[in-house]
Structure formats: C-alpha cells, structure tokens
Coordinates of C-alpha atoms and ligand atoms in Angstrom, one line a residue:
M30 CA -26.4 -0.1 -26.6
H31 CA -28.3 -0.4 -23.3
R32 CA -27.5 2.6 -21.0
R33 CA -28.0 2.0 -17.3
T34 CA -27.5 4.4 -14.2
F35 CA -26.3 4.3 -10.6
V36 CA -24.7 5.9 -8.2
S37 CA -22.1 4.0 -6.3
A38 CA -20.4 3.6 -3.5
A39 CA -17.7 6.0 -4.5
A40 CA -20.9 9.3 -4.5
A41 CA -20.8 9.3 -1.0
A42 CA -17.7 9.9 -0.7
G43 CA -17.7 12.8 -3.8
V44 CA -17.6 10.6 -6.6
G45 CA -20.9 10.2 -8.5
V46 CA -20.0 7.5 -11.8
L47 CA -23.2 7.0 -15.0
A48 CA -22.5 4.0 -16.6
G49 CA -24.1 2.4 -19.4
S50 CA -23.1 -1.2 -21.7
R51 CA -20.8 -2.3 -24.0
S52 CA -18.5 -4.8 -25.1
A53 CA -14.9 -4.6 -25.6
I54 CA -15.3 -0.9 -28.8
A55 CA -14.2 2.5 -28.3
A56 CA -16.8 5.1 -26.9
D57 CA -16.7 8.9 -25.9
A58 CA -16.5 9.9 -21.9
E59 CA -18.1 13.1 -20.5
I60 CA -16.5 14.2 -17.1
V61 CA -17.5 16.6 -14.7
V62 CA -15.2 18.1 -12.4
S63 CA -16.4 20.2 -9.9
P64 CA -13.7 21.9 -7.7
A65 CA -15.2 24.0 -5.4
A66 CA -17.2 21.6 -3.8
E67 CA -15.7 20.6 -0.3
G68 CA -14.2 17.0 -0.3
P69 CA -11.8 15.3 2.1
V70 CA -7.6 16.0 2.1
I71 CA -6.5 12.8 0.5
N72 CA -4.3 11.1 3.0
P73 CA -0.2 11.3 2.0
H74 CA 0.0 8.0 4.0
V75 CA -2.5 6.6 1.5
Y76 CA 0.6 6.1 -0.9
G77 CA 2.6 4.4 1.7
H78 CA 5.2 1.5 2.0
F79 CA 5.5 -2.1 3.1
I80 CA 8.9 -3.9 3.9
E81 CA 9.5 -7.2 5.5
H82 CA 12.5 -9.4 6.8
L83 CA 11.4 -11.8 3.9
G84 CA 12.9 -13.3 0.9
G85 CA 15.7 -10.3 -0.8
V86 CA 13.5 -7.7 0.8
I87 CA 15.7 -6.5 2.8
Y88 CA 18.6 -7.8 3.2
D89 CA 20.4 -7.6 -0.6
G90 CA 17.1 -4.9 -1.7
I91 CA 17.6 -2.4 0.7
W92 CA 20.0 -2.8 3.5
V93 CA 23.4 -3.9 1.4
G94 CA 25.7 -2.9 4.4
P95 CA 28.4 0.6 4.9
D96 CA 31.0 -2.5 3.1
S97 CA 29.6 -2.7 0.2
K98 CA 30.9 -1.9 -2.9
I99 CA 27.2 -1.1 -4.3
P100 CA 26.3 2.8 -3.9
N101 CA 24.9 2.6 -0.5
V102 CA 24.0 5.6 2.3
G103 CA 25.4 3.8 5.9
G104 CA 24.6 0.5 4.2
I105 CA 21.4 1.5 3.0
R106 CA 21.1 1.1 -1.7
Q107 CA 21.4 4.5 -2.3
Q108 CA 19.8 4.0 -5.8
F109 CA 16.5 2.7 -3.7
A110 CA 16.8 5.8 -1.9
S111 CA 16.7 7.9 -3.8
D112 CA 14.1 6.8 -5.3
M113 CA 12.0 7.0 -2.4
K114 CA 12.9 10.2 -1.8
R115 CA 11.5 10.8 -6.0
I116 CA 7.8 9.6 -5.1
A117 CA 8.1 11.3 -2.0
A118 CA 7.7 8.1 -0.3
P119 CA 5.0 9.2 3.3
N120 CA 6.1 5.8 5.1
L121 CA 7.3 2.8 5.7
R122 CA 5.7 -0.6 7.7
W123 CA 8.7 -3.1 9.2
P124 CA 9.4 -5.7 10.2
G125 CA 6.5 -7.6 8.8
G126 CA 4.5 -9.4 8.2
C127 CA 4.1 -12.5 9.7
F128 CA 7.6 -12.0 10.6
A129 CA 6.7 -8.9 13.1
D130 CA 5.1 -11.6 15.2
G131 CA 8.1 -13.7 15.9
Y132 CA 10.1 -11.1 16.3
H133 CA 12.4 -10.2 19.1
W134 CA 13.6 -5.7 19.7
R135 CA 16.3 -6.5 21.4
D136 CA 18.0 -9.0 19.1
G137 CA 18.9 -6.3 16.7
I138 CA 20.8 -3.6 18.6
G139 CA 24.1 -3.0 20.0
P140 CA 27.4 -3.7 17.2
A141 CA 26.0 -5.4 14.7
A142 CA 29.0 -8.6 14.7
K143 CA 27.9 -9.0 18.2
R144 CA 24.5 -9.2 17.3
P145 CA 21.9 -12.7 18.1
R146 CA 21.6 -14.9 15.0
T147 CA 17.4 -16.0 15.1
Y148 CA 15.2 -17.9 13.5
N149 CA 13.2 -16.1 10.6
F150 CA 9.2 -17.2 10.3
W151 CA 10.3 -17.4 6.7
E152 CA 12.9 -19.3 6.9
P153 CA 11.1 -23.0 5.8
R154 CA 10.5 -21.2 2.9
M155 CA 13.4 -19.7 1.8
P156 CA 15.8 -21.8 -0.8
A157 CA 18.3 -23.7 1.8
G158 CA 21.4 -22.2 2.8
V159 CA 20.8 -17.9 1.0
R160 CA 18.6 -16.9 4.1
A161 CA 20.0 -19.7 6.3
T162 CA 19.0 -17.8 9.1
E163 CA 18.2 -13.7 9.9
T164 CA 21.3 -12.1 11.1
N165 CA 19.6 -9.2 12.8
H166 CA 22.1 -6.9 10.9
F167 CA 18.8 -4.5 9.8
G168 CA 17.6 -3.3 13.2
I169 CA 15.4 -0.6 15.1
H170 CA 18.5 1.9 14.5
E171 CA 19.1 0.5 10.7
F172 CA 15.1 0.7 10.1
I173 CA 15.3 4.4 11.4
R174 CA 17.9 5.6 9.7
L175 CA 16.2 4.2 6.5
C176 CA 13.1 6.4 7.1
R177 CA 15.2 9.1 7.9
V178 CA 17.3 9.4 4.5
V179 CA 14.0 8.1 2.6
G180 CA 11.9 11.4 4.8
A181 CA 9.3 8.7 5.9
E182 CA 7.6 8.1 8.8
P183 CA 8.3 5.3 10.4
Y184 CA 5.1 2.5 10.7
V185 CA 6.0 -0.2 13.6
A186 CA 4.2 -3.7 13.5
A187 CA 4.8 -5.0 17.5
N188 CA 4.8 -8.6 18.4
V189 CA 1.9 -9.6 19.8
G190 CA 1.8 -13.5 18.1
S191 CA 5.3 -14.4 20.2
S192 CA 6.2 -11.8 22.4
N193 CA 4.3 -9.8 26.1
P194 CA 2.6 -6.2 26.9
Q195 CA 6.0 -5.7 29.1
E196 CA 8.2 -6.5 25.4
F197 CA 5.8 -4.3 23.5
Y198 CA 5.8 -1.3 26.0
D199 CA 10.0 -1.3 26.2
W200 CA 10.5 -0.8 22.5
V201 CA 8.4 2.0 23.1
L202 CA 10.2 3.3 25.3
Y203 CA 13.1 2.7 24.2
C204 CA 11.9 4.3 20.6
N205 CA 10.6 7.3 22.5
A206 CA 11.9 8.2 25.6
P207 CA 13.5 11.4 26.0
Q208 CA 17.6 10.7 26.3
G209 CA 18.1 10.6 30.3
T210 CA 15.2 10.3 30.9
V211 CA 14.8 6.3 31.5
S212 CA 17.5 3.7 30.9
L213 CA 16.0 2.3 27.8
A214 CA 16.3 6.0 26.6
D215 CA 20.3 5.7 27.4
E216 CA 21.0 2.4 26.1
R217 CA 19.1 3.6 23.0
A218 CA 21.8 6.6 22.8
K219 CA 24.6 4.7 23.8
N220 CA 23.4 2.3 20.8
G221 CA 24.6 5.4 18.9
D222 CA 20.8 7.6 18.6
A223 CA 20.4 10.0 21.3
E224 CA 17.8 11.9 19.8
P225 CA 14.4 9.5 20.0
F226 CA 13.1 7.9 17.2
A227 CA 9.1 9.4 17.5
V228 CA 7.5 6.5 16.0
K229 CA 3.8 7.8 16.2
Y230 CA 2.4 4.5 14.4
W231 CA 2.5 1.3 16.3
G232 CA 0.7 -2.0 14.8
V233 CA -0.8 -4.0 17.5
G234 CA 0.2 -7.6 15.7
N235 CA -0.1 -8.2 12.5
E236 CA -3.0 -10.6 10.7
S237 CA -3.8 -12.0 13.9
W238 CA -6.2 -14.5 12.6
G239 CA -3.3 -16.3 10.6
C240 CA 0.3 -16.1 11.5
G241 CA -0.1 -14.0 14.2
G242 CA -1.2 -15.9 16.7
N243 CA -4.8 -17.6 15.0
M244 CA -7.3 -16.1 16.8
T245 CA -10.7 -15.0 16.4
G246 CA -11.5 -11.4 17.0
S247 CA -12.8 -11.4 19.9
E248 CA -10.1 -13.3 21.4
Y249 CA -7.7 -10.9 19.6
A250 CA -9.6 -8.3 21.4
T251 CA -8.3 -9.1 24.6
E252 CA -4.8 -9.3 23.2
Y253 CA -4.9 -5.4 22.1
R254 CA -6.7 -4.1 25.3
K255 CA -4.0 -5.5 27.2
F256 CA -1.0 -4.6 24.9
V257 CA -1.8 -0.8 24.7
T258 CA -3.8 -0.2 28.3
Q259 CA 0.0 1.0 29.5
F260 CA 1.3 2.5 26.9
P261 CA 4.4 5.3 27.0
T262 CA 2.7 8.4 25.2
Y263 CA 5.8 10.5 25.2
T264 CA 5.0 10.6 20.8
R265 CA 1.1 10.7 20.8
P266 CA 0.7 7.3 18.9
Y267 CA -1.9 6.5 16.7
L268 CA -2.4 2.6 17.7
V269 CA -3.4 0.3 14.9
A270 CA -5.4 -2.9 15.2
A271 CA -5.1 -6.1 13.5
G272 CA -7.8 -5.9 10.8
P273 CA -10.1 -8.7 9.0
R274 CA -8.5 -10.4 6.1
G275 CA -10.9 -9.2 3.1
H276 CA -9.7 -11.8 0.6
S277 CA -11.6 -14.6 2.2
A278 CA -14.5 -15.3 0.5
D279 CA -16.7 -13.8 3.2
M280 CA -14.7 -10.6 3.4
D281 CA -13.9 -11.3 7.1
L282 CA -17.0 -9.8 8.6
G283 CA -16.7 -11.5 11.5
W284 CA -13.2 -10.5 12.5
T285 CA -14.4 -7.0 12.7
E286 CA -17.7 -7.8 14.0
G287 CA -15.8 -10.5 17.3
F288 CA -13.2 -7.2 17.6
F289 CA -15.4 -4.4 18.0
E290 CA -17.8 -6.6 20.1
G291 CA -14.8 -7.6 22.5
L292 CA -13.6 -3.6 23.5
Q293 CA -17.3 -2.9 24.0
G294 CA -17.4 -1.8 27.6
H295 CA -13.8 -0.6 27.3
R296 CA -12.2 1.9 27.5
V297 CA -10.3 0.8 24.8
R298 CA -10.0 2.5 21.4
A299 CA -7.7 1.3 18.4
D300 CA -7.3 4.6 16.2
G301 CA -6.3 2.4 13.1
F302 CA -8.2 -0.7 11.8
A303 CA -5.2 -3.5 9.5
L304 CA -7.5 -4.4 6.5
H305 CA -5.7 -6.0 4.1
Y306 CA -6.3 -6.8 1.0
Y307 CA -4.3 -9.0 -1.3
T308 CA -5.8 -9.8 -5.2
D309 CA -4.9 -13.7 -4.2
F310 CA -4.8 -15.6 -7.7
R311 CA -2.6 -18.4 -5.4
Q312 CA -5.2 -20.8 -6.2
T313 CA -5.5 -20.9 -9.7
G314 CA -2.7 -21.3 -12.8
E315 CA -2.4 -17.3 -13.0
D316 CA 0.9 -16.3 -13.1
G317 CA 2.8 -12.7 -12.5
A318 CA 4.6 -13.3 -16.1
R319 CA 2.9 -15.4 -19.0
F320 CA -1.5 -15.0 -19.0
D321 CA -3.9 -13.9 -21.7
A322 CA -6.7 -11.4 -22.0
K323 CA -9.0 -12.8 -19.6
G324 CA -5.7 -12.6 -16.8
W325 CA -5.5 -9.7 -17.8
Y326 CA -9.4 -8.9 -17.0
A327 CA -9.4 -11.4 -14.1
V328 CA -7.1 -9.5 -12.1
L329 CA -8.0 -5.9 -12.6
H330 CA -11.8 -7.1 -11.9
K331 CA -10.7 -8.7 -8.8
G332 CA -8.8 -5.8 -7.2
I333 CA -11.6 -3.3 -7.8
R334 CA -13.5 -5.7 -5.0
I335 CA -11.5 -3.6 -2.4
D336 CA -13.9 -0.9 -2.9
R337 CA -16.7 -3.3 -1.8
I338 CA -14.6 -4.7 0.9
I339 CA -14.1 -0.9 2.4
E340 CA -17.7 0.0 2.3
D341 CA -19.1 -3.0 3.6
H342 CA -16.7 -3.0 7.1
W343 CA -17.0 0.9 7.2
R344 CA -21.3 -0.1 7.4
L345 CA -20.5 -3.1 10.5
M346 CA -17.8 -0.1 12.3
D347 CA -20.8 2.5 12.0
R348 CA -22.8 0.1 14.2
Y349 CA -19.9 0.6 17.2
D350 CA -18.2 3.9 16.2
P351 CA -20.7 5.5 14.9
E352 CA -18.2 9.0 14.8
H353 CA -16.0 6.8 13.0
H354 CA -12.7 7.0 15.2
T355 CA -10.8 4.2 14.2
R356 CA -10.1 4.6 9.9
F357 CA -8.4 1.8 7.9
V358 CA -4.8 1.4 7.6
I359 CA -4.9 -1.0 4.4
D360 CA -1.7 -1.4 5.7
E361 CA -1.1 -4.8 2.9
W362 CA -2.3 -4.8 -0.2
G363 CA -1.6 -6.0 -4.0
N364 CA -1.4 -8.7 -6.1
W365 CA -0.3 -11.9 -5.6
Y366 CA 0.0 -14.8 -8.1
K367 CA 1.1 -18.3 -8.0
G368 CA 5.2 -17.7 -8.4
G369 CA 7.8 -18.6 -10.0
T370 CA 9.3 -15.2 -11.8
E371 CA 11.6 -14.5 -9.1
L372 CA 14.3 -12.4 -10.4
G373 CA 16.7 -13.6 -8.1
P374 CA 17.8 -16.8 -5.7
A375 CA 17.0 -14.9 -2.2
Y376 CA 13.7 -13.6 -3.9
L377 CA 10.1 -15.8 -2.0
L378 CA 7.1 -14.6 -3.0
S379 CA 7.7 -12.0 -5.9
Q380 CA 7.0 -12.6 -9.3
T381 CA 7.3 -9.8 -12.7
I382 CA 5.6 -7.1 -12.6
T383 CA 4.1 -6.1 -16.0
L384 CA 2.2 -3.1 -16.6
R385 CA -1.4 -5.5 -15.8
D386 CA 0.0 -4.3 -12.5
A387 CA 0.1 -0.8 -13.2
L388 CA -3.3 -0.7 -13.7
H389 CA -4.4 -2.5 -10.8
S390 CA -2.4 -0.3 -8.9
A391 CA -3.5 2.9 -10.4
M392 CA -7.5 1.6 -10.1
T393 CA -6.7 1.3 -6.5
F394 CA -5.8 3.6 -5.2
D395 CA -8.3 6.0 -7.1
I396 CA -10.4 3.6 -5.1
F397 CA -8.4 4.7 -2.1
N398 CA -9.0 8.1 -3.6
R399 CA -12.7 7.9 -3.1
H400 CA -13.0 6.4 0.1
A401 CA -10.6 9.6 1.4
E402 CA -12.5 10.0 4.7
K403 CA -12.1 7.0 5.7
I404 CA -8.9 6.0 5.4
E405 CA -5.8 6.8 7.3
M406 CA -3.2 4.9 6.1
A407 CA -1.9 2.6 2.7
N408 CA 1.4 0.3 2.4
V409 CA 2.0 -1.6 -0.5
A410 CA 3.1 -5.3 -0.4
Q411 CA 5.7 -5.4 -0.5
T412 CA 8.0 -2.6 -2.0
I413 CA 10.7 -4.6 -3.4
N414 CA 11.7 -7.8 -4.2
C415 CA 8.3 -9.5 -3.6
L416 CA 4.8 -9.0 -4.7
H417 CA 3.6 -6.1 -6.3
S418 CA 7.0 -4.4 -5.5
L419 CA 7.8 -1.0 -7.2
F420 CA 11.5 -1.8 -7.4
A421 CA 14.3 -5.4 -8.1
A422 CA 17.3 -5.5 -7.2
V423 CA 19.6 -8.1 -7.4
E424 CA 23.1 -7.2 -5.9
D425 CA 24.4 -4.6 -8.1
R426 CA 21.5 -5.0 -10.9
Y427 CA 18.3 -2.7 -10.4
T428 CA 15.3 -1.8 -11.8
R429 CA 12.2 0.4 -11.2
T430 CA 8.9 -1.7 -12.5
P431 CA 6.1 -0.9 -14.0
T432 CA 4.6 0.2 -10.6
Y433 CA 6.9 2.8 -9.1
Y434 CA 5.3 4.6 -12.6
V435 CA 2.5 4.7 -11.1
F436 CA 3.5 5.9 -7.7
E437 CA 5.1 8.9 -9.8
L438 CA 2.1 9.7 -10.9
Y439 CA -0.3 9.6 -8.1
R440 CA 2.4 11.7 -6.1
R441 CA 0.1 14.5 -6.9
H442 CA -2.8 13.4 -5.1
M443 CA -0.6 13.0 -1.6
G444 CA -2.4 16.1 0.5
A445 CA -4.6 17.2 -1.9
R446 CA -8.3 17.8 -2.1
L447 CA -10.9 14.9 -2.9
V448 CA -13.1 16.6 -5.9
P449 CA -16.1 15.5 -6.8
M450 CA -15.9 13.9 -10.6
Q451 CA -18.9 12.6 -12.5
V452 CA -18.0 10.3 -15.2
A453 CA -20.0 8.8 -18.4
A454 CA -18.7 6.1 -20.1
P455 CA -19.9 2.4 -21.1
D456 CA -18.8 -0.6 -18.6
L457 CA -16.7 -3.1 -20.4
T458 CA -18.1 -6.1 -20.6
V459 CA -14.7 -8.9 -20.4
P460 CA -13.6 -12.2 -20.1
L461 CA -12.4 -13.6 -17.2
L462 CA -10.9 -16.7 -16.0
E463 CA -13.8 -17.9 -15.8
G464 CA -17.0 -16.3 -16.8
S465 CA -17.3 -12.9 -17.9
G466 CA -17.7 -9.9 -15.9
R467 CA -17.7 -5.9 -16.4
L468 CA -15.5 -3.2 -15.9
P469 CA -15.6 1.0 -16.0
G470 CA -14.9 2.1 -19.3
L471 CA -12.5 4.5 -17.5
S472 CA -12.4 4.9 -13.7
G473 CA -10.3 7.6 -11.7
S474 CA -10.4 9.8 -9.1
A475 CA -9.8 14.3 -9.1
S476 CA -8.0 16.3 -6.6
I477 CA -7.2 19.9 -6.1
R478 CA -4.3 22.0 -5.1
D479 CA -3.8 25.3 -4.9
R480 CA -5.2 26.0 -8.1
R481 CA -4.1 22.5 -10.0
L482 CA -6.7 19.7 -10.4
T483 CA -5.7 16.1 -11.0
L484 CA -7.9 14.1 -12.5
T485 CA -5.9 9.8 -12.4
L486 CA -7.9 8.2 -15.3
T487 CA -7.4 4.2 -16.1
N488 CA -8.8 2.7 -19.7
P489 CA -8.7 -1.0 -19.1
S490 CA -9.5 -2.0 -22.4
L491 CA -6.9 -4.1 -24.9
D492 CA -8.7 -3.5 -27.8
A493 CA -10.0 0.2 -27.5
A494 CA -8.7 3.9 -26.6
V495 CA -11.5 6.1 -25.2
S496 CA -11.9 10.1 -26.2
A497 CA -12.9 12.0 -23.0
R498 CA -14.8 15.5 -22.4
I499 CA -13.7 16.7 -18.7
R500 CA -15.8 19.8 -17.8
V501 CA -15.1 22.2 -14.9
A502 CA -17.9 22.7 -13.3
V503 CA -17.1 26.4 -12.2
G504 CA -14.2 28.6 -14.0
R505 CA -12.5 28.7 -16.8
V506 CA -9.0 25.7 -18.1
A507 CA -5.9 27.8 -18.7
E508 CA -3.5 24.8 -18.9
G509 CA -3.2 20.8 -19.3
R510 CA -0.5 18.9 -19.3
G511 CA -0.9 14.8 -19.3
T512 CA 0.6 12.2 -18.6
V513 CA 0.6 7.9 -20.1
L514 CA 1.6 4.8 -18.8
T515 CA 1.4 2.5 -21.4
H516 CA 2.8 -0.1 -23.8
E517 CA 2.2 -2.1 -26.7
D518 CA 2.0 -5.2 -25.0
M519 CA -0.1 -5.8 -21.8
R520 CA 2.4 -7.7 -20.4
A521 CA 5.5 -5.5 -20.7
T522 CA 7.7 -5.6 -18.0
N523 CA 11.1 -3.8 -16.7
T524 CA 14.1 -5.8 -16.7
F525 CA 17.9 -5.0 -15.2
D526 CA 18.6 -5.4 -19.3
D527 CA 15.6 -3.4 -19.9
P528 CA 15.0 -1.1 -17.2
D529 CA 12.8 2.1 -19.3
N530 CA 11.1 -0.9 -21.2
V531 CA 7.5 0.6 -19.2
S532 CA 8.1 4.1 -18.5
L533 CA 6.3 7.2 -18.6
S534 CA 5.1 9.9 -21.4
A535 CA 3.9 12.7 -22.5
L536 CA 0.5 13.3 -23.5
A537 CA -1.1 15.9 -25.3
V538 CA -4.7 17.3 -23.4
E539 CA -6.4 20.3 -25.9
V540 CA -7.9 22.9 -23.2
S541 CA -10.8 25.1 -24.4
G542 CA -13.0 27.9 -22.2
D543 CA -14.5 25.2 -19.2
A544 CA -13.3 22.1 -21.2
A545 CA -10.2 20.0 -21.8
H546 CA -10.2 17.0 -24.1
V547 CA -7.7 13.5 -24.1
T548 CA -7.7 10.6 -25.8
V549 CA -6.5 7.5 -23.0
P550 CA -5.0 4.9 -24.6
R551 CA -6.1 1.1 -24.4
K552 CA -4.6 -0.4 -21.6
A553 CA -3.2 3.2 -20.3
V554 CA -3.3 5.3 -16.9
V555 CA -3.5 8.8 -17.5
A556 CA -2.5 11.8 -15.3
L557 CA -3.4 15.3 -16.1
D558 CA -2.7 18.3 -14.7
L559 CA -5.0 20.7 -15.2
M560 CA -4.3 25.2 -14.2
L561 CA -7.9 26.5 -13.4
A562 CA -7.5 30.5 -14.4
Ligands
AHR758 O1 3.4 -10.2 2.6 C1 3.6 -11.1 2.7 C2 3.0 -11.7 4.1 O2 1.7 -11.5 3.6 C3 3.1 -10.8 4.8 O3 4.2 -11.7 6.0 C4 1.9 -11.5 6.2 O4 1.4 -10.7 6.8 C5 0.4 -11.7 4.8 O5 0.0 -12.6 4.9

C-alpha cells in the first residue's frame, strides 16, 4: 500500500491529518489527541438554524396557530420546540432566504386577522392553492416568541433588494428600543411585547448576487454602506454582509474581492460575511431517496469541498482585513437534490433525508469545528420541511430525520475548546457520478470541556469498518462512552410511520492507560466521550 503524508489545511487550525491510500478495504487508524494544547472555542452558533417562508417550513412545519388541535405553545408546534430545546438550538435565522428581500416587516405586526395578505417570492413555484398567498400570520412577534420558547438567539435577515435603509432602521428601532423612548418601541409594546427583542444578529440582505438584487460585489458594497452607516445601537449589533455563492464552479471569489474592495477607504465594516455552500446536485439526476454507491460517495466528496472554500475566501479576506475582524457566517449550507421526494404537498424544496445526509452533516461539522477561529455562525438550510432538514411535519404527523441525530451527537462540541487531533488512516478511492475520487478513510474533530474530551469520527466506507486506536498525548483516559449513528441500508430514512428507523445507539469503547479503542462501523458517525483522569 502506497502511503503519503501531508498536512492538511486544517492543520493550521490545530488539526493534523496523516493519510495514506487504499481502495475500499478495512484498515486500522491511529489517532493522537493533544488535550493540553490551546485551541479556539467552537462557537455554539455553528450549530445554528435557518427557517424561511417557503413551502411547508413556517406554516405547517413550525406555525400551526394557537387554535390548532396539534399540541402547540402559543401557535408553535410543541414537538418542534421541544426537539429544538433538546439539541440546544443556539439561533434561528429568519425570514429568508430569498423571501427576505421581498419582505416588509410591517406586514407581520398587529392583530393577525388584520394583517395584509401579500405575495411570497416562492409562490410561483408552490403548488397552486396550497400556499396561494403569504398570510403574514407569522411575523416578528411570533418569531421572537419562537426564539424565546426554544432558547435560541434571533438572527434577522433584512430586506435590501426591495427596500431602503429607512425601513431597516425602523425595524431595528421597533425590535430593540426600550419602551417609552421612541414611538416605534411603544407600538411594539402595544402589539404585546413591552420588552425589547434585543436582536443582535442582523443580515443585511441575502444572496445579493442573485434573488437579493442581482448585484455585483462592489455594487452590493455601496448598498451595504448605506444600510449600516446609521444604525440604532440599543443592542450592540453584529452585522452580517451577504457573501459569495460558494457552490459556484469558481467559488465566487470575485464577489468577495468586489465587496471588500468596495469597503476600502470607508469607515464601515462587516462583522460577519455570509458564505453560502449548497452541495448542489440540481443539475444532475441525483435523487435524495434513491441512489447507489456512486451517489453516496459523490455527495460526501462534494460536501467536503467546503473546507477549501473556507480556506480560499479566508485567504482573500486576509488581504483587506489582516486582523480578521470579519468572520464567516455560513448561513445556508446543506444538500440540494433534484426534488420530487417531498413528503407533503406544500413541501417546495423538500427532499427525503437519509443516512447519507447525516454523514454529510457530520463531515461538514467536523470541518467547521476545525476552522473554529474563522466561523462565528452557521445555519443549516433549512431546519424543517425543506432541504437538509432535521424534521418533517405534515399536520399532526411528525418525524425527526437522520440529520437531527447528528445535531444531537455534536451538541457536546458547542462552546467546547477545539483540540488538535492527528488521524493516520488510509484514504479511500471511491466511485463518483463521473470517474472516481478520494475521501478520508476516517475524519473528525475533537474538543474538550473540563476533563471531558469529545471526538466525533465519520467512516464513509460502504464496505469496511475501521478500528481506531485513540491516544491522548498527555494524561490517562479514565472512562469512555460511545454513541453511533448508522444503519444497514445506506438509503435508510425516517418516515411518519417509522420515525425511529435511523437513530442513535451505544457503541463499545475500550479504555486502557493513555488510550481508547473503538471500531467505527461502515457508513457511520460516532461520538466518543473520554473522561480524562
Ligand atoms: O434555502 C433555499 C434558498 O436557497 C434560499 O431562499 C436562498 O437564499 C437560497 O438560494
């Protein structure tokens, strides 16, 4: 077997990878973790969410209304809220997406029955009669209620494409000014919320290179400057500029260059830069539910391209912002197939979520963890009834998808300190939709909180388990606990009739001295908790 050694881009972020080469056969992996080394804290917001007025995401998925027979908390689907609490959902991005740049916040306040019915950006693509109009029954008050029920921080995307700085300014005042200070704050109180919403995260438009206005990076920089120059700062804002279409063939580096160039010489900066990366298979016949080994590997292979995209854009940003004040907010990521596997009639942009999507999520999160110092936030697109969702719901039927369980497994990384991890394992040579490619035979990330070391590992092979020996550079392992997400069938999914088909189970971990041993089954994600003595 030919072995090669390289230091991956991730090594700079504290994770070393030593790799060899093999075709799909079993091989032992040697992992060394250095818990004493200083690493950045993994921002809990990396495990964030995105919900848009699109298909069945808001209406049906989340908002069933206070008069619904479906158990709800003030109109919010109760099961959804309690599952979101269970994974400690740190934030919710709303109202879009493309919807955001056609949304006028005043349409969503006041008595629900009196709110105007308006046009939704997605309407032409929604089944006729199912979502004929936007009712505006879910507005900023309902959104904040949802955030409060879940315990999540609001992240509001403001309308740049069809609005103006004044509307943005007024929305911020309405949300954040204390009652009694300005008329808009009193109007908010009259509408039921005396307490300010204290919204810190504000997106200044969305995909301004496309549905948010079809601008160039430099044209958007001009708009951005106008929108943020006057900003009511009752709550210290974190302003997120629209970033590149990372899934473009050229990664859209030109957008990043145009935007940062356009800020040069102005006393304006962005706190966050919204990189989008869809593992985009819309142009192929790839289907979310029915696929073969080539499709399995192609999705995982394309998914990990995000690693390079983060690196390349970061390097470019370094030219304009060497201290890296601006960090990534990867506020849309996930798999996007050709469609046609929706569970419900209103499920525009929905697809079946399988074990493949779960492994993709795990490999993505490990990459995000390894770039912890570069990423403020990330938001899966989208949380329910959409692409890459954690949940599906139609009326009173509800299920968690395989992706949900990855959020549950990775929860222990949230707010923990990244620690360097070296993996020596052979690469896999895998078939893709066209030709072949290479995938790490085992990949992952490690973090520490107090004396608990957490490792997450993914074995993408359809053929062979990987036995791994994990050694801690300093100290002893007193105790180990493992949890695994896998299934016999690579296409395994959860349905309304079989909601527990794919779920977590315990995995044996052997512990001795400074090491732990575990066997990572094929097509599996594993989380290990090692208590250090
Ligand atoms: O998540 C679906 C859509 O994908 C969003 O509305 C848009 O921002 C992106 O193109």
